[in-house]
Coordinates of C-alpha atoms and ligand atoms in Angstrom, one line a residue:
X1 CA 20.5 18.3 -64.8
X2 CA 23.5 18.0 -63.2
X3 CA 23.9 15.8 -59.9
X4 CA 26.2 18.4 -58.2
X5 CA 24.5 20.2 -54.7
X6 CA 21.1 18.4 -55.0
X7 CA 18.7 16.3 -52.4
X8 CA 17.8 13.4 -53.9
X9 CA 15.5 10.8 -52.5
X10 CA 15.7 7.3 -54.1
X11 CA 13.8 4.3 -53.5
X12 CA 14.6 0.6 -53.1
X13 CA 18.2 2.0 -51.9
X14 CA 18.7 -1.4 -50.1
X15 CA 20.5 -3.1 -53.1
X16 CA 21.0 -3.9 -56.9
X17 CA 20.1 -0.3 -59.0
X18 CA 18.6 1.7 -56.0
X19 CA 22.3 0.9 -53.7
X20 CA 24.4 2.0 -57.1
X21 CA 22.2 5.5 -57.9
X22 CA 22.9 6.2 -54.2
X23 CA 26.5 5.6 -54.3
X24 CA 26.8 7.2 -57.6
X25 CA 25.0 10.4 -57.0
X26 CA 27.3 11.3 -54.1
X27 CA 30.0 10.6 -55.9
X28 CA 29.0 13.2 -58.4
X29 CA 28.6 15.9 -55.6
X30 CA 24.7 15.4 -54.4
X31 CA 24.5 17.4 -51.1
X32 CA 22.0 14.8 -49.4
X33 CA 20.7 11.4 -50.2
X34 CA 17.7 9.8 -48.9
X35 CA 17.7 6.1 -49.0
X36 CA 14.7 4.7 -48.7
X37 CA 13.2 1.2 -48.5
X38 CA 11.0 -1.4 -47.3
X39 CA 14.2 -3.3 -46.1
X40 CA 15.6 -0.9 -43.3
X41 CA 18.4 -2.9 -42.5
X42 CA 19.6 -2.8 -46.2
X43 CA 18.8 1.0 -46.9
X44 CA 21.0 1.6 -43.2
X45 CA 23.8 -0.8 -44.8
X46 CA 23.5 1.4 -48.3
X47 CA 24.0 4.9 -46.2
X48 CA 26.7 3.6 -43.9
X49 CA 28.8 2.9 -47.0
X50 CA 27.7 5.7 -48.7
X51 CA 28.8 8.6 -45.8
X52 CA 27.6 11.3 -44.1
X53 CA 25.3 13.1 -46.9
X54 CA 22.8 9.9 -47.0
X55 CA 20.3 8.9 -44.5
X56 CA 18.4 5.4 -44.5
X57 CA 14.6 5.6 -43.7
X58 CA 12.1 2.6 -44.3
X59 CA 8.9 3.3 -46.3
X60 CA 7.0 1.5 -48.0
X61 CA 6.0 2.2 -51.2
X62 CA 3.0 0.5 -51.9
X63 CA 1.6 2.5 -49.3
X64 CA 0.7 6.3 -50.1
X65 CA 0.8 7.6 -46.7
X66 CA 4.5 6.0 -46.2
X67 CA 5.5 7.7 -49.6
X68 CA 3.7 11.2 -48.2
X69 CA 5.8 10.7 -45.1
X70 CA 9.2 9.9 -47.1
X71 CA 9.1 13.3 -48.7
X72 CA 7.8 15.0 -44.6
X73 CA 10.9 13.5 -43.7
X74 CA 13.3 14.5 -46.7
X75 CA 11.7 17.7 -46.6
X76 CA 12.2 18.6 -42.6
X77 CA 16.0 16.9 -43.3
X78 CA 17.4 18.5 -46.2
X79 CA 15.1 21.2 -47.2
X80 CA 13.7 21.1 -51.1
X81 CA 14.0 18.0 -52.9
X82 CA 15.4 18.1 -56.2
X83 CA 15.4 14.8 -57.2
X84 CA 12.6 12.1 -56.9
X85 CA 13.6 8.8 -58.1
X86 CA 10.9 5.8 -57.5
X87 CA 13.2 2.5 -58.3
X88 CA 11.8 -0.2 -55.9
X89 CA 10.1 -2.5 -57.6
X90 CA 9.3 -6.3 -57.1
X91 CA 9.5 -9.1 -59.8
X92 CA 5.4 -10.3 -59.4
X93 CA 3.9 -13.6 -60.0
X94 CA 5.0 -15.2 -63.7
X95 CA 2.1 -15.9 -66.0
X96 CA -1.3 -14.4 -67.3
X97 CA -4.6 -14.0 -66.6
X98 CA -5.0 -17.6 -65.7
X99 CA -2.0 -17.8 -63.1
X100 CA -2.5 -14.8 -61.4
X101 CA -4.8 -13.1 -58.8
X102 CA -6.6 -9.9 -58.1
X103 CA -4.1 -9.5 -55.1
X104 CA -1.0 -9.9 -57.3
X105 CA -2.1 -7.3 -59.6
X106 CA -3.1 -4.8 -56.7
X107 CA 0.1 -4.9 -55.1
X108 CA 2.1 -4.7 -58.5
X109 CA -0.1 -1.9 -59.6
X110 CA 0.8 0.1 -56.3
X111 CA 4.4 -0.4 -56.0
X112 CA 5.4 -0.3 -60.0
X113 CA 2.4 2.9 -60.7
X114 CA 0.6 4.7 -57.6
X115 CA 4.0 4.8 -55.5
X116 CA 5.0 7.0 -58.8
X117 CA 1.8 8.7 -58.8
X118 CA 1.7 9.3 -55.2
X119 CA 5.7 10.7 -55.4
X120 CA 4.6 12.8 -57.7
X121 CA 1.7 14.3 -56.1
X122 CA 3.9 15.3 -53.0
X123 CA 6.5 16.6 -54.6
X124 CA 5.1 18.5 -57.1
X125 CA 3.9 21.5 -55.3
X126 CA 7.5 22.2 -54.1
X127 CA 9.1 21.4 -57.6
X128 CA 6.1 24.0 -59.5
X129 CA 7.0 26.6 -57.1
X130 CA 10.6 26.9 -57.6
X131 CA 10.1 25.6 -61.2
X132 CA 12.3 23.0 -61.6
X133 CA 12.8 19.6 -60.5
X134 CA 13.1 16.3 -61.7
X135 CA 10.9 13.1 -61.5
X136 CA 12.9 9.7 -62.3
X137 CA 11.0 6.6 -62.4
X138 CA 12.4 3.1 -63.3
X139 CA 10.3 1.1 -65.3
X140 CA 11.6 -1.3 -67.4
X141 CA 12.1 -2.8 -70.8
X142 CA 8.8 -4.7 -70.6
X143 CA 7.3 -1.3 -70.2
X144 CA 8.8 -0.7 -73.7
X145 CA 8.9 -4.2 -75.1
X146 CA 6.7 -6.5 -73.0
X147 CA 7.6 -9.7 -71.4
X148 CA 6.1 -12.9 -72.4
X149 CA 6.5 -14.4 -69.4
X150 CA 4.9 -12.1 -66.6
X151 CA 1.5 -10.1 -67.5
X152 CA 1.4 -8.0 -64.6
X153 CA 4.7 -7.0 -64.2
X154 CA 4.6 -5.8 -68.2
X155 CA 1.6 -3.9 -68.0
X156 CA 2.3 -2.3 -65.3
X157 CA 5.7 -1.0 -66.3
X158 CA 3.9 -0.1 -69.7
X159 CA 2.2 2.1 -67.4
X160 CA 5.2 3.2 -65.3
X161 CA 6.1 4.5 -69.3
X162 CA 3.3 6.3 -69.8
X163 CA 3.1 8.2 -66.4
X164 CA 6.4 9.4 -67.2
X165 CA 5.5 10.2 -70.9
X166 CA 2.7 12.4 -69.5
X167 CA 4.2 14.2 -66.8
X168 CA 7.2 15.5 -69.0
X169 CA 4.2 16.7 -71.2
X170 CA 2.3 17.9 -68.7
X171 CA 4.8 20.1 -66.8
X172 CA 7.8 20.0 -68.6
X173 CA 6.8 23.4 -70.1
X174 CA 7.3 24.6 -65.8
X175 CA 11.3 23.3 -65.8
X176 CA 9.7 20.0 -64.1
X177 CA 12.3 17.1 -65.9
X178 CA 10.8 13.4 -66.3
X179 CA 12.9 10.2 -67.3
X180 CA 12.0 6.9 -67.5
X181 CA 14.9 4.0 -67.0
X182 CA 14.0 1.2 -68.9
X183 CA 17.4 -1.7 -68.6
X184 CA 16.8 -5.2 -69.8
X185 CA 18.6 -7.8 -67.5
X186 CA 20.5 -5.9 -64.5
X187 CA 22.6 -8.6 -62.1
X188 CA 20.4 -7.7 -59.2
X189 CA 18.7 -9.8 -56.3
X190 CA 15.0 -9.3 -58.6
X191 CA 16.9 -11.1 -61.2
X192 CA 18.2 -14.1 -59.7
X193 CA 14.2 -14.6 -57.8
X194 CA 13.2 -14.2 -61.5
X195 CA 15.8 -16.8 -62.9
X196 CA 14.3 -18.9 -60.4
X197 CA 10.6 -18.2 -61.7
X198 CA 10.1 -18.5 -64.8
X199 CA 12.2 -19.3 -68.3
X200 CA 11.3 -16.6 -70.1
X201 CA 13.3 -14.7 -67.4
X202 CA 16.2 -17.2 -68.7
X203 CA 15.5 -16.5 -72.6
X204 CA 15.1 -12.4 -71.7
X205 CA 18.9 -12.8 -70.0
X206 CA 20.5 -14.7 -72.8
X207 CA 19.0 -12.2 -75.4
X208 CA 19.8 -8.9 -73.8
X209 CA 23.6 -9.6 -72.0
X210 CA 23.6 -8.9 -68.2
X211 CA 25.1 -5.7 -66.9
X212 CA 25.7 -4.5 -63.6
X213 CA 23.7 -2.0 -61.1
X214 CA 27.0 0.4 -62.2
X215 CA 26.9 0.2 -66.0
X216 CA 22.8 1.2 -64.9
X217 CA 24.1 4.5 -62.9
X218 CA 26.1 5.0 -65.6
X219 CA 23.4 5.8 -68.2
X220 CA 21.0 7.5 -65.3
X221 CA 23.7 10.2 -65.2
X222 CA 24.0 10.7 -68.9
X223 CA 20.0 10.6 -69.1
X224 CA 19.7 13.1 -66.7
X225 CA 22.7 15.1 -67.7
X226 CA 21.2 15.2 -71.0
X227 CA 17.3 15.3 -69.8
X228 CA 16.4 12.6 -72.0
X229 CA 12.8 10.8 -71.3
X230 CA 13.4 7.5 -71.8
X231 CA 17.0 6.2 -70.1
X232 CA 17.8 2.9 -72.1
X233 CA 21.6 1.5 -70.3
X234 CA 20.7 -1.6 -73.2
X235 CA 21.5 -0.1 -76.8
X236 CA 19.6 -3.5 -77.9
X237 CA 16.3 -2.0 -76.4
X238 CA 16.5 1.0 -79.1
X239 CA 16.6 -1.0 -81.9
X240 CA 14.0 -3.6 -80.5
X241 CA 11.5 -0.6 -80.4
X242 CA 12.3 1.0 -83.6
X243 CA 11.3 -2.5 -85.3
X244 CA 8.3 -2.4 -83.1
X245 CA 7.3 0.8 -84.7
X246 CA 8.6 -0.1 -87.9
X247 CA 7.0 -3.2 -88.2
X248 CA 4.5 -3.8 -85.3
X249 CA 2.5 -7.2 -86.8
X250 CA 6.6 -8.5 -87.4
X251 CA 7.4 -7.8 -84.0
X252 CA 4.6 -9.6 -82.6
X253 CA 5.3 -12.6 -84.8
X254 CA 8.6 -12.3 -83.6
X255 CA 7.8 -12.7 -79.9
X256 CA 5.2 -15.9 -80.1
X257 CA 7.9 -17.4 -82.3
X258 CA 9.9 -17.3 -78.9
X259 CA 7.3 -18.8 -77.1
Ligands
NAD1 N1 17.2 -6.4 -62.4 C1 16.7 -6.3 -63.6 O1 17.0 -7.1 -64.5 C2 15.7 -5.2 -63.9 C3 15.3 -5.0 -65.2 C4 14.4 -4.0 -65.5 C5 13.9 -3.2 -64.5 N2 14.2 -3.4 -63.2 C6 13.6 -2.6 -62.2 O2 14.6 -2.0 -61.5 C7 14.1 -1.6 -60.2 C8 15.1 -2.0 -59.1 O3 15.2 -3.4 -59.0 P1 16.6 -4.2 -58.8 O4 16.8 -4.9 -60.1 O5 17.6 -3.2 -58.3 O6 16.1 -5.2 -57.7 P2 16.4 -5.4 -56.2 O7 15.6 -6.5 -55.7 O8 17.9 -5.5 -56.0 O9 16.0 -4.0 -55.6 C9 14.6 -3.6 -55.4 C10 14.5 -2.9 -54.1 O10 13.1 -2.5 -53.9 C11 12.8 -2.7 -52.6 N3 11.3 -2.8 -52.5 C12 10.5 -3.8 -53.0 N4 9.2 -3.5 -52.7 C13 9.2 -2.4 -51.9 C14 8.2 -1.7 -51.3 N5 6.9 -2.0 -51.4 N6 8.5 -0.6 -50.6 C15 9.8 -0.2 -50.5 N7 10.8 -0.9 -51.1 C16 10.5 -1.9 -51.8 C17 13.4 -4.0 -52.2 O11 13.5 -4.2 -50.8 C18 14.8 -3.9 -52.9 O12 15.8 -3.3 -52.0 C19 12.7 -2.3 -60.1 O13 11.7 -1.3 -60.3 C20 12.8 -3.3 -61.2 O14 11.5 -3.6 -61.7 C21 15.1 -4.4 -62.9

């Protein structure tokens, strides 16, 4: 799909990935932006750089009523939406089992699953009827390749993955387009807190090479230009899951020898 004349909501627009897909797509010609996020102040700061075409409105998106009233209000601004993409996400509690609580799993299981669930669910009516439309989610390459150091935050991007794996099956047949963005280690303000966490975070870092929110825009546009599920702006993360499939006892021996 290209970005050219589309509406486009995005999510977690108030910095790091969210902040560079909105100042990307209007730079390749969207017609309106939505910039939504928790952070109003930040999402306001992201549209006043931006220009005219985008408009800041706070939501939250653990929250299914805030993400039904995101796409009321993108709807009643701008008409059809075109383009979902559910970014925000929050870094979680390091640890397993042990370390972590009911609570921290609820709240990561709303903001990195149900708020794509939920986006989905609202938008897909409109999206079926003129059939096409396209559902972007960022997961992550724990969702592909799990992180040692943070349960919660790797299953539930393994299950941001698999939403997006079924919807594309599901409706792709209709014209409905699904991808998946899945970077490693992004300079962002969720990888410093992370630095400061844990040193797997650290280890992840050092393995993978840090790019910048940009070099992430970057490969959303190609993805979508090319309508590619899975979005991977780290070459690395291809070859990591080839020898996962490859080799899948390997891989595993691989990791705890990390540990
Ligand atoms: N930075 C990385 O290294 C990295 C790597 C892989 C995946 N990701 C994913 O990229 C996405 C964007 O993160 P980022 O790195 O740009 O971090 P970031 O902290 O710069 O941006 C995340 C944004 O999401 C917003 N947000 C958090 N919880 C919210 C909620 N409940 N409702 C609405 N907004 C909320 C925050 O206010 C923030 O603006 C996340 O889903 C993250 O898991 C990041």
């Amino acid at each position: 799909m290209k970005i050219q004349g589309k509406h486009i909501v995005v999510t977690g627009a108030a910095g790091g990935i969210g902040r560079a897909l909105v100042h990307r797509f209007v730079a390749e010609g969207a017609r309106a932006v939505v910039a939504a996020d928790y952070d109003l102040a930040g999402a306001q700061a992201t549209a006043e750089v931006a220009g005219p075409t985008v408009t800041a409105r706070r939501f939250d998106a653990g929250v299914e009523s805030d993400v039904k009233d995101l796409v009321r209000h993108a709807n009643d601004t701008n008409g059809r939406i075109d383009v979902f993409f559910s970014n925000a996400g929050v870094t979680g509690p390091a640890g397993g089992p042990l370390e972590t609580t009911d609570e921290d799993w609820d709240s990561l299981w709303r903001i990195h699953v149900m708020a794509h669930v939920w986006a989905s669910r609202a938008v897909l009516p409109q999206m079926r009827e003129a059939g096409e439309g396209y559902l972007l989610n960022t997961a992550s390459a724990a969702g592909l390749l799990t992180q040692p150091s943070a349960l919660p935050y790797t299953v539930t991007k393994h299950a941001a993955v698999a939403l997006a794996e079924w919807l594309s099956i599901t409706y792709g047949n209709e014209g409905i387009r699904v991808s998946c963005v899945c970077p490693q280690a992004v300079r962002t303000q969720m990888l410093d807190a992370a630095m400061g966490q844990t040193e797997g975070a650290s280890t992840v870092v050092a393995a993978a090479g840090l790019i910048d929110p940009e070099d992430v825009a970057q490969s959303v546009v190609d993805g979508m230009d090319a309508e590619r599920l899975l979005i991977l702006p780290h070459p690395d993360v291809a070859q990591r899951m080839a020898f996962k499939g490859a080799d899948h006892e390997g891989w595993l021996a691989d990791l705890r020898a990390k540990i």
